[in-house]
mmCIF file of C-alpha atoms and ligand atoms in Angstrom:
data_model
loop_
_atom_site.group_PDB
_atom_site.id
_atom_site.type_symbol
_atom_site.label_atom_id
_atom_site.label_comp_id
_atom_site.label_asym_id
_atom_site.label_seq_id
_atom_site.Cartn_x
_atom_site.Cartn_y
_atom_site.Cartn_z
ATOM 1 C CA MET E 1 -38.169 -61.521 -16.313
ATOM 2 C CA LEU E 2 -40.570 -62.878 -18.823
ATOM 3 C CA GLY E 3 -40.947 -59.747 -20.870
ATOM 4 C CA ASN E 4 -38.648 -61.005 -23.618
ATOM 5 C CA CYS E 5 -39.902 -64.550 -23.760
ATOM 6 C CA CYS E 6 -43.562 -64.412 -24.123
ATOM 7 C CA GLY E 7 -46.787 -62.534 -23.369
ATOM 8 C CA ARG E 8 -47.268 -59.247 -21.603
ATOM 9 C CA ASP E 9 -44.683 -58.201 -19.021
ATOM 10 C CA LEU E 10 -46.960 -57.998 -16.034
ATOM 11 C CA MET E 11 -43.962 -57.143 -13.835
ATOM 12 C CA VAL E 12 -43.407 -53.861 -15.551
ATOM 13 C CA ASP E 13 -46.956 -52.421 -16.017
ATOM 14 C CA THR E 14 -48.921 -53.846 -13.071
ATOM 15 C CA PRO E 15 -49.382 -51.467 -10.208
ATOM 16 C CA HIS E 16 -47.544 -52.493 -7.021
ATOM 17 C CA SER E 17 -48.796 -53.483 -3.609
ATOM 18 C CA ILE E 18 -46.711 -52.074 -0.821
ATOM 19 C CA TYR E 19 -46.108 -54.169 2.315
ATOM 20 C CA LEU E 20 -44.705 -52.353 5.259
ATOM 21 C CA HIS E 21 -43.643 -54.444 8.302
ATOM 22 C CA ILE E 22 -43.824 -52.864 11.763
ATOM 23 C CA PRO E 23 -41.810 -55.264 14.042
ATOM 24 C CA PHE E 24 -42.961 -54.175 17.425
ATOM 25 C CA CYS E 25 -45.312 -55.899 19.901
ATOM 26 C CA ARG E 26 -46.244 -55.277 23.547
ATOM 27 C CA ILE E 27 -46.190 -59.050 24.170
ATOM 28 C CA LYS E 28 -45.097 -62.235 22.199
ATOM 29 C CA CYS E 29 -48.053 -64.496 21.670
ATOM 30 C CA THR E 30 -47.330 -68.015 22.428
ATOM 31 C CA TYR E 31 -47.940 -69.227 18.749
ATOM 32 C CA CYS E 32 -46.302 -66.436 16.916
ATOM 33 C CA ALA E 33 -43.211 -66.844 14.730
ATOM 34 C CA PHE E 34 -43.414 -63.520 13.020
ATOM 35 C CA ASN E 35 -40.455 -61.178 13.079
ATOM 36 C CA THR E 36 -41.568 -59.217 16.030
ATOM 37 C CA TYR E 37 -39.900 -57.817 19.166
ATOM 38 C CA ILE E 38 -41.106 -56.659 22.568
ATOM 39 C CA GLY E 39 -39.309 -54.162 24.857
ATOM 40 C CA LEU E 40 -37.828 -52.242 21.889
ATOM 41 C CA ASP E 41 -40.111 -49.162 21.963
ATOM 42 C CA ASN E 42 -37.090 -46.886 22.208
ATOM 43 C CA LEU E 43 -36.406 -47.928 18.615
ATOM 44 C CA ILE E 44 -39.825 -47.030 17.318
ATOM 45 C CA GLU E 45 -38.935 -43.490 16.364
ATOM 46 C CA PRO E 46 -35.567 -44.235 14.594
ATOM 47 C CA PHE E 47 -37.353 -47.178 12.890
ATOM 48 C CA VAL E 48 -39.992 -44.965 11.522
ATOM 49 C CA ALA E 49 -37.240 -42.705 10.025
ATOM 50 C CA ALA E 50 -35.403 -45.678 8.731
ATOM 51 C CA LEU E 51 -38.582 -47.018 7.059
ATOM 52 C CA CYS E 52 -39.311 -43.762 5.477
ATOM 53 C CA ARG E 53 -35.736 -43.684 4.226
ATOM 54 C CA GLU E 54 -36.085 -47.182 2.731
ATOM 55 C CA ILE E 55 -39.235 -46.242 1.015
ATOM 56 C CA GLU E 56 -37.548 -43.132 -0.421
ATOM 57 C CA ILE E 57 -34.598 -45.251 -1.683
ATOM 58 C CA LEU E 58 -36.902 -47.652 -3.279
ATOM 59 C CA GLY E 59 -38.828 -45.085 -4.997
ATOM 60 C CA ALA E 60 -35.825 -43.155 -6.237
ATOM 61 C CA SER E 61 -34.417 -46.400 -7.756
ATOM 62 C CA LYS E 62 -37.422 -46.495 -10.118
ATOM 63 C CA PRO E 63 -39.466 -43.327 -10.053
ATOM 64 C CA GLY E 64 -43.156 -43.231 -11.192
ATOM 65 C CA GLN E 65 -44.025 -46.710 -10.231
ATOM 66 C CA PRO E 66 -47.810 -47.134 -9.701
ATOM 67 C CA ALA E 67 -49.157 -48.617 -6.448
ATOM 68 C CA ARG E 68 -52.634 -49.671 -5.783
ATOM 69 C CA THR E 69 -52.586 -50.952 -2.167
ATOM 70 C CA ILE E 70 -50.516 -50.387 0.979
ATOM 71 C CA TYR E 71 -50.635 -52.825 3.960
ATOM 72 C CA LEU E 72 -49.258 -51.919 7.317
ATOM 73 C CA GLY E 73 -48.732 -55.366 9.021
ATOM 74 C CA GLY E 74 -46.571 -56.810 11.667
ATOM 75 C CA GLY E 75 -46.152 -56.958 14.476
ATOM 76 C CA THR E 76 -48.489 -54.503 15.869
ATOM 77 C CA PRO E 77 -48.756 -51.328 13.742
ATOM 78 C CA SER E 78 -51.033 -49.762 16.212
ATOM 79 C CA VAL E 79 -48.134 -49.185 18.659
ATOM 80 C CA LEU E 80 -47.349 -46.407 16.324
ATOM 81 C CA THR E 81 -48.824 -42.985 16.795
ATOM 82 C CA PRO E 82 -51.014 -41.484 14.088
ATOM 83 C CA HIS E 83 -48.203 -39.002 13.426
ATOM 84 C CA GLN E 84 -45.772 -41.822 12.791
ATOM 85 C CA ILE E 85 -48.393 -43.665 10.514
ATOM 86 C CA GLY E 86 -48.820 -40.356 8.717
ATOM 87 C CA CYS E 87 -45.112 -39.961 7.997
ATOM 88 C CA ILE E 88 -44.897 -43.468 6.570
ATOM 89 C CA LEU E 89 -48.020 -43.168 4.289
ATOM 90 C CA ALA E 90 -46.564 -39.701 3.124
ATOM 91 C CA ALA E 91 -43.292 -41.328 2.225
ATOM 92 C CA VAL E 92 -45.116 -44.002 0.232
ATOM 93 C CA GLU E 93 -47.070 -41.306 -1.564
ATOM 94 C CA ARG E 94 -43.893 -39.420 -2.440
ATOM 95 C CA ALA E 95 -42.082 -42.558 -3.727
ATOM 96 C CA PHE E 96 -44.987 -44.219 -5.706
ATOM 97 C CA VAL E 97 -47.828 -42.960 -7.843
ATOM 98 C CA LEU E 98 -50.688 -44.144 -5.569
ATOM 99 C CA ALA E 99 -53.988 -44.904 -7.146
ATOM 100 C CA PRO E 100 -56.833 -42.485 -5.959
ATOM 101 C CA ASP E 101 -58.866 -45.500 -4.874
ATOM 102 C CA ALA E 102 -55.912 -47.324 -3.282
ATOM 103 C CA GLU E 103 -56.702 -49.757 -0.557
ATOM 104 C CA ILE E 104 -54.817 -48.920 2.634
ATOM 105 C CA SER E 105 -55.050 -51.600 5.195
ATOM 106 C CA MET E 106 -53.642 -51.535 8.741
ATOM 107 C CA GLU E 107 -53.548 -54.258 11.419
ATOM 108 C CA VAL E 108 -54.520 -53.261 14.896
ATOM 109 C CA ASN E 109 -54.444 -55.048 18.254
ATOM 110 C CA PRO E 110 -57.929 -55.172 19.887
ATOM 111 C CA GLY E 111 -58.299 -52.634 22.562
ATOM 112 C CA ASP E 112 -55.327 -50.449 21.471
ATOM 113 C CA PRO E 113 -57.172 -47.955 19.142
ATOM 114 C CA ASP E 114 -59.785 -45.746 20.842
ATOM 115 C CA LEU E 115 -62.098 -43.571 18.853
ATOM 116 C CA SER E 116 -59.789 -40.642 18.331
ATOM 117 C CA TYR E 117 -57.012 -43.086 17.096
ATOM 118 C CA MET E 118 -59.422 -44.591 14.644
ATOM 119 C CA MET E 119 -60.515 -41.269 13.588
ATOM 120 C CA ALA E 120 -56.907 -40.185 13.068
ATOM 121 C CA LEU E 121 -56.241 -43.222 10.899
ATOM 122 C CA LYS E 122 -59.382 -42.481 8.755
ATOM 123 C CA SER E 123 -58.135 -38.865 8.217
ATOM 124 C CA LEU E 124 -54.706 -40.162 7.066
ATOM 125 C CA GLY E 125 -56.412 -42.281 4.333
ATOM 126 C CA VAL E 126 -56.433 -45.792 5.967
ATOM 127 C CA ASN E 127 -59.568 -47.386 4.653
ATOM 128 C CA ARG E 128 -59.434 -50.921 5.842
ATOM 129 C CA ILE E 129 -58.850 -52.113 9.453
ATOM 130 C CA SER E 130 -57.725 -55.653 10.334
ATOM 131 C CA ILE E 131 -58.303 -56.690 13.890
ATOM 132 C CA GLY E 132 -56.482 -59.703 15.535
ATOM 133 C CA MET E 133 -59.524 -61.100 17.374
ATOM 134 C CA GLN E 134 -58.200 -64.732 17.211
ATOM 135 C CA SER E 135 -60.890 -66.170 19.629
ATOM 136 C CA ALA E 136 -63.861 -65.009 21.498
ATOM 137 C CA ASN E 137 -63.010 -67.410 24.526
ATOM 138 C CA GLY E 138 -61.103 -65.947 27.518
ATOM 139 C CA ASN E 139 -59.291 -69.280 28.278
ATOM 140 C CA GLU E 140 -58.000 -69.473 24.708
ATOM 141 C CA LEU E 141 -56.815 -65.988 24.620
ATOM 142 C CA GLU E 142 -54.920 -66.669 27.902
ATOM 143 C CA LEU E 143 -53.350 -69.661 26.235
ATOM 144 C CA PHE E 144 -52.142 -67.445 23.374
ATOM 145 C CA ALA E 145 -51.005 -64.889 26.029
ATOM 146 C CA ARG E 146 -52.938 -62.267 24.031
ATOM 147 C CA ARG E 147 -53.384 -59.032 25.929
ATOM 148 C CA HIS E 148 -56.947 -58.473 24.940
ATOM 149 C CA ASP E 149 -60.371 -60.008 25.842
ATOM 150 C CA ASN E 150 -63.559 -60.283 23.698
ATOM 151 C CA ASP E 151 -64.796 -56.939 25.100
ATOM 152 C CA ALA E 152 -61.704 -55.236 23.596
ATOM 153 C CA VAL E 153 -62.560 -56.667 20.191
ATOM 154 C CA VAL E 154 -66.041 -55.280 20.486
ATOM 155 C CA ARG E 155 -64.734 -51.917 21.554
ATOM 156 C CA SER E 156 -62.386 -51.784 18.563
ATOM 157 C CA VAL E 157 -65.115 -52.623 16.162
ATOM 158 C CA VAL E 158 -67.452 -49.958 17.540
ATOM 159 C CA ALA E 159 -64.708 -47.438 17.541
ATOM 160 C CA ALA E 160 -63.829 -48.339 13.922
ATOM 161 C CA ARG E 161 -67.469 -48.089 12.822
ATOM 162 C CA GLN E 162 -67.908 -44.693 14.608
ATOM 163 C CA ALA E 163 -64.897 -43.471 12.939
ATOM 164 C CA GLY E 164 -66.451 -44.274 9.585
ATOM 165 C CA PHE E 165 -64.537 -47.543 8.503
ATOM 166 C CA ASP E 166 -66.847 -49.683 6.388
ATOM 167 C CA ASN E 167 -64.198 -52.370 5.567
ATOM 168 C CA LEU E 168 -63.203 -54.341 8.641
ATOM 169 C CA ASN E 169 -61.429 -57.635 8.805
ATOM 170 C CA LEU E 170 -61.298 -60.111 11.795
ATOM 171 C CA ASP E 171 -58.572 -62.696 12.033
ATOM 172 C CA LEU E 172 -59.387 -65.903 13.811
ATOM 173 C CA ILE E 173 -57.246 -69.025 14.639
ATOM 174 C CA TYR E 174 -58.418 -72.480 14.836
ATOM 175 C CA GLY E 175 -57.003 -75.994 15.380
ATOM 176 C CA PHE E 176 -55.004 -75.404 18.513
ATOM 177 C CA PRO E 177 -54.589 -77.486 21.654
ATOM 178 C CA HIS E 178 -57.718 -77.956 23.897
ATOM 179 C CA GLN E 179 -59.916 -75.967 21.440
ATOM 180 C CA THR E 180 -63.314 -77.676 20.890
ATOM 181 C CA LEU E 181 -65.860 -77.632 18.132
ATOM 182 C CA ASP E 182 -68.226 -75.907 20.688
ATOM 183 C CA SER E 183 -65.630 -73.230 21.634
ATOM 184 C CA TRP E 184 -64.890 -72.628 17.896
ATOM 185 C CA GLU E 185 -68.547 -72.357 17.050
ATOM 186 C CA ASN E 186 -68.803 -69.796 19.870
ATOM 187 C CA THR E 187 -65.920 -67.703 18.363
ATOM 188 C CA LEU E 188 -67.562 -67.994 14.958
ATOM 189 C CA ARG E 189 -70.969 -66.713 16.309
ATOM 190 C CA GLN E 190 -69.385 -63.830 18.190
ATOM 191 C CA MET E 191 -67.489 -63.037 15.058
ATOM 192 C CA LEU E 192 -70.609 -62.899 12.959
ATOM 193 C CA TRP E 193 -72.383 -60.711 15.561
ATOM 194 C CA LEU E 194 -69.644 -58.062 14.903
ATOM 195 C CA GLU E 195 -70.525 -58.185 11.219
ATOM 196 C CA PRO E 196 -67.081 -57.678 9.626
ATOM 197 C CA GLU E 197 -66.880 -57.326 5.890
ATOM 198 C CA HIS E 198 -64.007 -59.766 5.787
ATOM 199 C CA VAL E 199 -62.954 -62.774 7.740
ATOM 200 C CA SER E 200 -59.509 -64.604 7.759
ATOM 201 C CA LEU E 201 -59.163 -67.998 9.364
ATOM 202 C CA TYR E 202 -55.789 -69.317 10.240
ATOM 203 C CA ALA E 203 -55.061 -73.009 11.022
ATOM 204 C CA LEU E 204 -52.570 -73.108 13.778
ATOM 205 C CA GLY E 205 -49.179 -74.217 12.634
ATOM 206 C CA LEU E 206 -46.674 -75.242 15.345
ATOM 207 C CA GLU E 207 -43.751 -72.905 14.353
ATOM 208 C CA ASP E 208 -40.194 -73.462 15.567
ATOM 209 C CA GLY E 209 -39.173 -71.076 18.345
ATOM 210 C CA THR E 210 -42.642 -70.516 19.734
ATOM 211 C CA ALA E 211 -43.743 -71.287 23.227
ATOM 212 C CA MET E 212 -46.696 -73.327 21.888
ATOM 213 C CA LYS E 213 -44.396 -75.677 19.926
ATOM 214 C CA THR E 214 -42.133 -76.020 23.040
ATOM 215 C CA TRP E 215 -45.262 -76.904 25.336
ATOM 216 C CA VAL E 216 -46.447 -79.534 22.768
ATOM 217 C CA THR E 217 -43.055 -81.054 22.278
ATOM 218 C CA ARG E 218 -42.607 -81.415 26.065
ATOM 219 C CA GLY E 219 -46.024 -82.916 26.465
ATOM 220 C CA TYR E 220 -47.502 -79.990 28.490
ATOM 221 C CA LEU E 221 -50.139 -79.591 25.660
ATOM 222 C CA PRO E 222 -51.642 -82.114 23.303
ATOM 223 C CA PRO E 223 -50.624 -81.757 19.692
ATOM 224 C CA PRO E 224 -53.180 -80.313 17.353
ATOM 225 C CA ASP E 225 -55.615 -82.841 15.912
ATOM 226 C CA ASP E 226 -55.662 -82.611 12.202
ATOM 227 C CA ASP E 227 -59.122 -84.303 11.833
ATOM 228 C CA LEU E 228 -60.710 -81.900 14.407
ATOM 229 C CA SER E 229 -59.045 -79.118 12.562
ATOM 230 C CA ALA E 230 -60.579 -80.276 9.274
ATOM 231 C CA ASP E 231 -64.051 -80.432 11.036
ATOM 232 C CA MET E 232 -63.495 -76.847 12.322
ATOM 233 C CA TYR E 233 -62.707 -75.594 8.824
ATOM 234 C CA GLU E 234 -65.819 -77.319 7.451
ATOM 235 C CA LEU E 235 -67.955 -75.839 10.194
ATOM 236 C CA ALA E 236 -66.512 -72.443 9.496
ATOM 237 C CA SER E 237 -67.194 -72.837 5.741
ATOM 238 C CA ASP E 238 -70.847 -73.700 6.388
ATOM 239 C CA VAL E 239 -71.439 -71.001 9.049
ATOM 240 C CA LEU E 240 -69.836 -68.302 6.904
ATOM 241 C CA GLU E 241 -71.642 -69.318 3.742
ATOM 242 C CA SER E 242 -74.921 -69.374 5.465
ATOM 243 C CA ALA E 243 -74.138 -65.830 6.722
ATOM 244 C CA GLY E 244 -73.675 -64.560 3.187
ATOM 245 C CA TYR E 245 -69.905 -64.550 3.050
ATOM 246 C CA GLU E 246 -68.196 -65.652 -0.167
ATOM 247 C CA GLN E 247 -65.124 -67.715 0.126
ATOM 248 C CA TYR E 248 -62.597 -66.423 -2.345
ATOM 249 C CA GLU E 249 -59.414 -68.008 -0.914
ATOM 250 C CA ILE E 250 -58.689 -71.003 1.152
ATOM 251 C CA SER E 251 -58.555 -69.126 4.300
ATOM 252 C CA ASN E 252 -60.483 -65.928 3.428
ATOM 253 C CA TRP E 253 -64.192 -65.044 3.173
ATOM 254 C CA ALA E 254 -65.652 -61.617 2.324
ATOM 255 C CA ARG E 255 -68.962 -59.846 1.760
ATOM 256 C CA PRO E 256 -69.356 -59.374 -2.014
ATOM 257 C CA GLY E 257 -66.940 -56.558 -3.150
ATOM 258 C CA TYR E 258 -64.717 -56.784 -0.002
ATOM 259 C CA ALA E 259 -62.064 -59.288 -0.940
ATOM 260 C CA CYS E 260 -58.705 -57.968 0.223
ATOM 261 C CA ARG E 261 -57.034 -56.401 -2.920
ATOM 262 C CA HIS E 262 -53.662 -56.415 -1.244
ATOM 263 C CA ASN E 263 -53.702 -60.199 -0.598
ATOM 264 C CA LEU E 264 -55.102 -60.731 -4.084
ATOM 265 C CA GLN E 265 -51.883 -59.331 -5.404
ATOM 266 C CA TYR E 266 -49.912 -62.061 -3.637
ATOM 267 C CA TRP E 267 -52.151 -64.876 -4.848
ATOM 268 C CA ARG E 268 -52.132 -63.543 -8.404
ATOM 269 C CA ASN E 269 -48.371 -63.525 -8.084
ATOM 270 C CA LEU E 270 -48.065 -59.928 -8.821
ATOM 271 C CA PRO E 271 -45.467 -57.489 -7.476
ATOM 272 C CA TYR E 272 -45.459 -56.361 -3.865
ATOM 273 C CA PRO E 273 -42.374 -54.557 -2.592
ATOM 274 C CA GLY E 274 -41.890 -55.437 1.142
ATOM 275 C CA LEU E 275 -40.263 -52.931 3.408
ATOM 276 C CA GLY E 276 -39.242 -52.963 7.087
ATOM 277 C CA PRO E 277 -37.303 -55.579 9.018
ATOM 278 C CA GLY E 278 -38.024 -59.130 8.026
ATOM 279 C CA ALA E 279 -40.303 -58.103 5.154
ATOM 280 C CA HIS E 280 -40.614 -60.316 2.003
ATOM 281 C CA GLY E 281 -41.111 -58.853 -1.301
ATOM 282 C CA TYR E 282 -41.397 -59.653 -5.005
ATOM 283 C CA ALA E 283 -40.818 -57.032 -7.577
ATOM 284 C CA GLY E 284 -39.044 -56.399 -10.776
ATOM 285 C CA GLY E 285 -38.620 -60.225 -11.221
ATOM 286 C CA VAL E 286 -36.767 -60.531 -7.873
ATOM 287 C CA ARG E 287 -37.869 -62.311 -4.651
ATOM 288 C CA TYR E 288 -36.193 -60.981 -1.666
ATOM 289 C CA SER E 289 -36.198 -60.553 2.130
ATOM 290 C CA THR E 290 -34.880 -57.825 4.344
ATOM 291 C CA ILE E 291 -32.644 -57.719 7.429
ATOM 292 C CA LEU E 292 -34.545 -59.226 10.480
ATOM 293 C CA SER E 293 -33.057 -57.178 13.312
ATOM 294 C CA PRO E 294 -34.580 -53.698 13.886
ATOM 295 C CA HIS E 295 -31.147 -52.436 15.169
ATOM 296 C CA LYS E 296 -29.359 -53.601 12.117
ATOM 297 C CA TYR E 297 -32.099 -52.379 9.819
ATOM 298 C CA ILE E 298 -31.828 -48.846 11.262
ATOM 299 C CA GLN E 299 -28.205 -48.938 11.050
ATOM 300 C CA ALA E 300 -28.199 -50.116 7.443
ATOM 301 C CA LEU E 301 -30.417 -47.248 6.461
ATOM 302 C CA GLU E 302 -28.391 -44.722 8.371
ATOM 303 C CA THR E 303 -25.075 -45.249 6.847
ATOM 304 C CA THR E 304 -25.624 -45.912 3.143
ATOM 305 C CA GLU E 305 -24.804 -43.542 0.317
ATOM 306 C CA ALA E 306 -24.877 -46.357 -2.313
ATOM 307 C CA VAL E 307 -27.440 -46.459 -5.221
ATOM 308 C CA PHE E 308 -29.509 -49.749 -5.408
ATOM 309 C CA ALA E 309 -31.183 -51.353 -8.313
ATOM 310 C CA PHE E 310 -34.932 -51.731 -7.827
ATOM 311 C CA PRO E 311 -36.345 -53.461 -5.870
ATOM 312 C CA LEU E 312 -33.210 -53.806 -3.695
ATOM 313 C CA THR E 313 -32.317 -51.376 -0.869
ATOM 314 C CA PRO E 314 -29.760 -51.203 1.859
ATOM 315 C CA ALA E 315 -32.089 -53.345 4.071
ATOM 316 C CA THR E 316 -32.126 -56.181 1.585
ATOM 317 C CA ASP E 317 -30.731 -59.376 3.119
ATOM 318 C CA GLN E 318 -31.323 -62.074 0.540
ATOM 319 C CA SER E 319 -32.638 -61.927 -3.055
ATOM 320 C CA VAL E 320 -33.142 -64.225 -5.996
ATOM 321 C CA ARG E 321 -34.047 -63.559 -9.489
ATOM 322 C CA VAL E 322 -37.188 -65.552 -10.430
ATOM 323 C CA ASP E 323 -36.792 -67.422 -13.706
ATOM 324 C CA ARG E 324 -39.677 -68.194 -16.009
ATOM 325 C CA GLU E 325 -40.081 -71.684 -14.732
ATOM 326 C CA ALA E 326 -40.341 -70.577 -11.114
ATOM 327 C CA GLU E 327 -42.650 -67.719 -11.933
ATOM 328 C CA ILE E 328 -45.029 -70.233 -13.650
ATOM 329 C CA ALA E 329 -44.922 -72.624 -10.692
ATOM 330 C CA ASP E 330 -45.455 -69.793 -8.196
ATOM 331 C CA THR E 331 -48.337 -68.475 -10.226
ATOM 332 C CA LEU E 332 -50.075 -71.884 -10.184
ATOM 333 C CA LEU E 333 -49.335 -72.614 -6.550
ATOM 334 C CA MET E 334 -50.743 -69.307 -5.387
ATOM 335 C CA GLY E 335 -53.451 -68.969 -7.850
ATOM 336 C CA LEU E 336 -54.949 -72.277 -6.989
ATOM 337 C CA ARG E 337 -55.544 -70.758 -3.394
ATOM 338 C CA LEU E 338 -58.130 -68.570 -5.051
ATOM 339 C CA THR E 339 -61.182 -70.664 -4.589
ATOM 340 C CA GLN E 340 -63.519 -68.786 -7.151
ATOM 341 C CA GLU E 341 -61.007 -67.257 -9.628
ATOM 342 C CA GLY E 342 -58.490 -70.015 -9.625
ATOM 343 C CA ILE E 343 -56.103 -69.865 -12.515
ATOM 344 C CA SER E 344 -57.672 -67.923 -15.387
ATOM 345 C CA ARG E 345 -56.480 -69.772 -18.510
ATOM 346 C CA ALA E 346 -56.613 -66.391 -20.602
ATOM 347 C CA VAL E 347 -54.607 -64.510 -18.081
ATOM 348 C CA PHE E 348 -52.054 -67.233 -17.760
ATOM 349 C CA ARG E 349 -51.832 -67.456 -21.505
ATOM 350 C CA GLU E 350 -51.313 -63.785 -21.890
ATOM 351 C CA ARG E 351 -48.717 -63.870 -19.197
ATOM 352 C CA PHE E 352 -46.798 -66.964 -20.222
ATOM 353 C CA GLY E 353 -47.675 -67.555 -23.824
ATOM 354 C CA ALA E 354 -48.898 -71.121 -23.041
ATOM 355 C CA ASP E 355 -51.992 -72.907 -21.709
ATOM 356 C CA VAL E 356 -51.666 -74.004 -18.092
ATOM 357 C CA LEU E 357 -53.301 -77.291 -19.226
ATOM 358 C CA ASP E 358 -50.409 -77.924 -21.632
ATOM 359 C CA LEU E 359 -47.803 -77.109 -19.029
ATOM 360 C CA TYR E 360 -49.303 -79.209 -16.257
ATOM 361 C CA GLN E 361 -51.342 -81.720 -18.068
ATOM 362 C CA ALA E 362 -50.450 -84.744 -15.994
ATOM 363 C CA LEU E 363 -50.800 -83.072 -12.657
ATOM 364 C CA ILE E 364 -54.053 -81.335 -13.569
ATOM 365 C CA GLU E 365 -55.541 -84.540 -15.082
ATOM 366 C CA LYS E 366 -54.547 -86.547 -11.965
ATOM 367 C CA TYR E 367 -56.322 -84.240 -9.451
ATOM 368 C CA ARG E 368 -59.168 -83.739 -11.650
ATOM 369 C CA SER E 369 -59.769 -87.448 -11.723
ATOM 370 C CA TYR E 370 -59.556 -87.405 -7.911
ATOM 371 C CA GLY E 371 -62.259 -84.692 -7.819
ATOM 372 C CA LEU E 372 -59.984 -82.059 -6.364
ATOM 373 C CA LEU E 373 -59.733 -79.836 -9.385
ATOM 374 C CA GLU E 374 -62.254 -78.648 -11.873
ATOM 375 C CA VAL E 375 -61.331 -77.386 -15.376
ATOM 376 C CA ASP E 376 -63.431 -75.552 -17.890
ATOM 377 C CA GLU E 377 -62.817 -73.283 -20.760
ATOM 378 C CA ASP E 378 -61.996 -70.286 -18.529
ATOM 379 C CA ARG E 379 -60.134 -71.640 -15.570
ATOM 380 C CA VAL E 380 -58.677 -74.142 -13.374
ATOM 381 C CA ARG E 381 -59.645 -74.176 -9.667
ATOM 382 C CA LEU E 382 -60.104 -76.278 -6.609
ATOM 383 C CA THR E 383 -63.351 -78.185 -6.054
ATOM 384 C CA ARG E 384 -64.915 -77.931 -2.694
ATOM 385 C CA LYS E 385 -63.437 -81.095 -1.732
ATOM 386 C CA GLY E 386 -60.027 -79.842 -3.137
ATOM 387 C CA ARG E 387 -60.101 -76.877 -0.641
ATOM 388 C CA PHE E 388 -59.989 -79.422 2.179
ATOM 389 C CA LEU E 389 -57.181 -81.426 0.536
ATOM 390 C CA SER E 390 -55.193 -78.579 -1.128
ATOM 391 C CA ASN E 391 -52.039 -79.403 0.623
ATOM 392 C CA LEU E 392 -51.846 -82.691 -1.519
ATOM 393 C CA ILE E 393 -51.614 -80.608 -4.644
ATOM 394 C CA PHE E 394 -49.516 -77.833 -3.270
ATOM 395 C CA ARG E 395 -46.888 -80.275 -1.866
ATOM 396 C CA GLU E 396 -46.457 -81.805 -5.341
ATOM 397 C CA LEU E 397 -46.078 -78.246 -6.854
ATOM 398 C CA VAL E 398 -43.455 -77.056 -4.452
HETATM 399 S S1 LIG V 401 -49.668 -59.498 18.344
HETATM 400 FE FE1 LIG V 401 -49.459 -60.523 16.328
HETATM 401 S S2 LIG V 401 -47.489 -60.199 15.641
HETATM 402 FE FE2 LIG V 401 -47.411 -59.634 17.786
HETATM 403 S S3 LIG V 401 -46.737 -61.502 18.863
HETATM 404 FE FE3 LIG V 401 -49.007 -61.550 18.740
HETATM 405 S S4 LIG V 401 -49.541 -62.700 17.051
HETATM 406 FE FE4 LIG V 401 -47.467 -62.095 16.817
#
């Protein structure tokens, strides 16, 4: 904790952002390395009970903690019924002091939620829907083994709008085998036609254990082309900017006022308790992860009577206390992802009692001289060129 070394203790008085991991999917997408499972629908009901128990234990270990966002991610949270979602949200409201204007986001699979499902979510207080569109092109969705087509995305957006949602995100993927600039542009145009408030673009990473990586390794698919991927990123940046979206993070664009408050919490390196199997969290000066297996997760929460110190719960698998040096490095690493906000020198000084320029003088000067960072009295942030080459800086910081 930095409370006794300098500055204001942000880990104590900053409201939390609560991440809830729902580890069930109907199908395993070929690129996906998230902690998700198919064919375990029989565990959904006991999982919901276990998650509510974990939330209750976390809240009881430090009552009265404020929270300002909730994010239901996964996995596919839309495999849960509205009743199950309602039970989980009610557990959070009992365990934390939820801000009246809290952002409550939920990921949905295109085509799953019909109008009545969307209306039920709205009545439960969900106010932001994130739809995994990924691509508008049928052959690319087949390559991913996604179980939706572009029509399903359209239906989900229409249902969400009819239910009254005015804050929609669409996720897209780029830089995968056989994708072309033309097909990417088609996806971007289709996405714009749907007029989401927020867009997240993910460059494909070939993750261990995925079918996509196996196919590339065995030569069944060509490896991703980094130069083409960079061209796609540039095209998307231009298209989104022309359409009035503001880039606020390396991979995220939003209409003014619609930046994702939950994700801003991560990038500002502020506390986000993570609950559910395989969740990651950071709170109370501790970074931790939870048990991966849904079976073991449920068992861990069935059998315990022990008392845990916030933010640990019976589901915690690994944890490490973050010292001041690591907290500073994390704050810089994540804050530089924020393309407009960057690192506020005043906020950094208040938190750590030192100017970021004094702590990272050589590194900042080097990348400023390369034209990748800009520095003024208020902040340090990436230049436009720096957004394309940010990995150079991040690698040095890790
Ligand atoms: S739906 Fe999402 S979480 Fe589930 S396998 Fe596909 S990419 Fe992974």
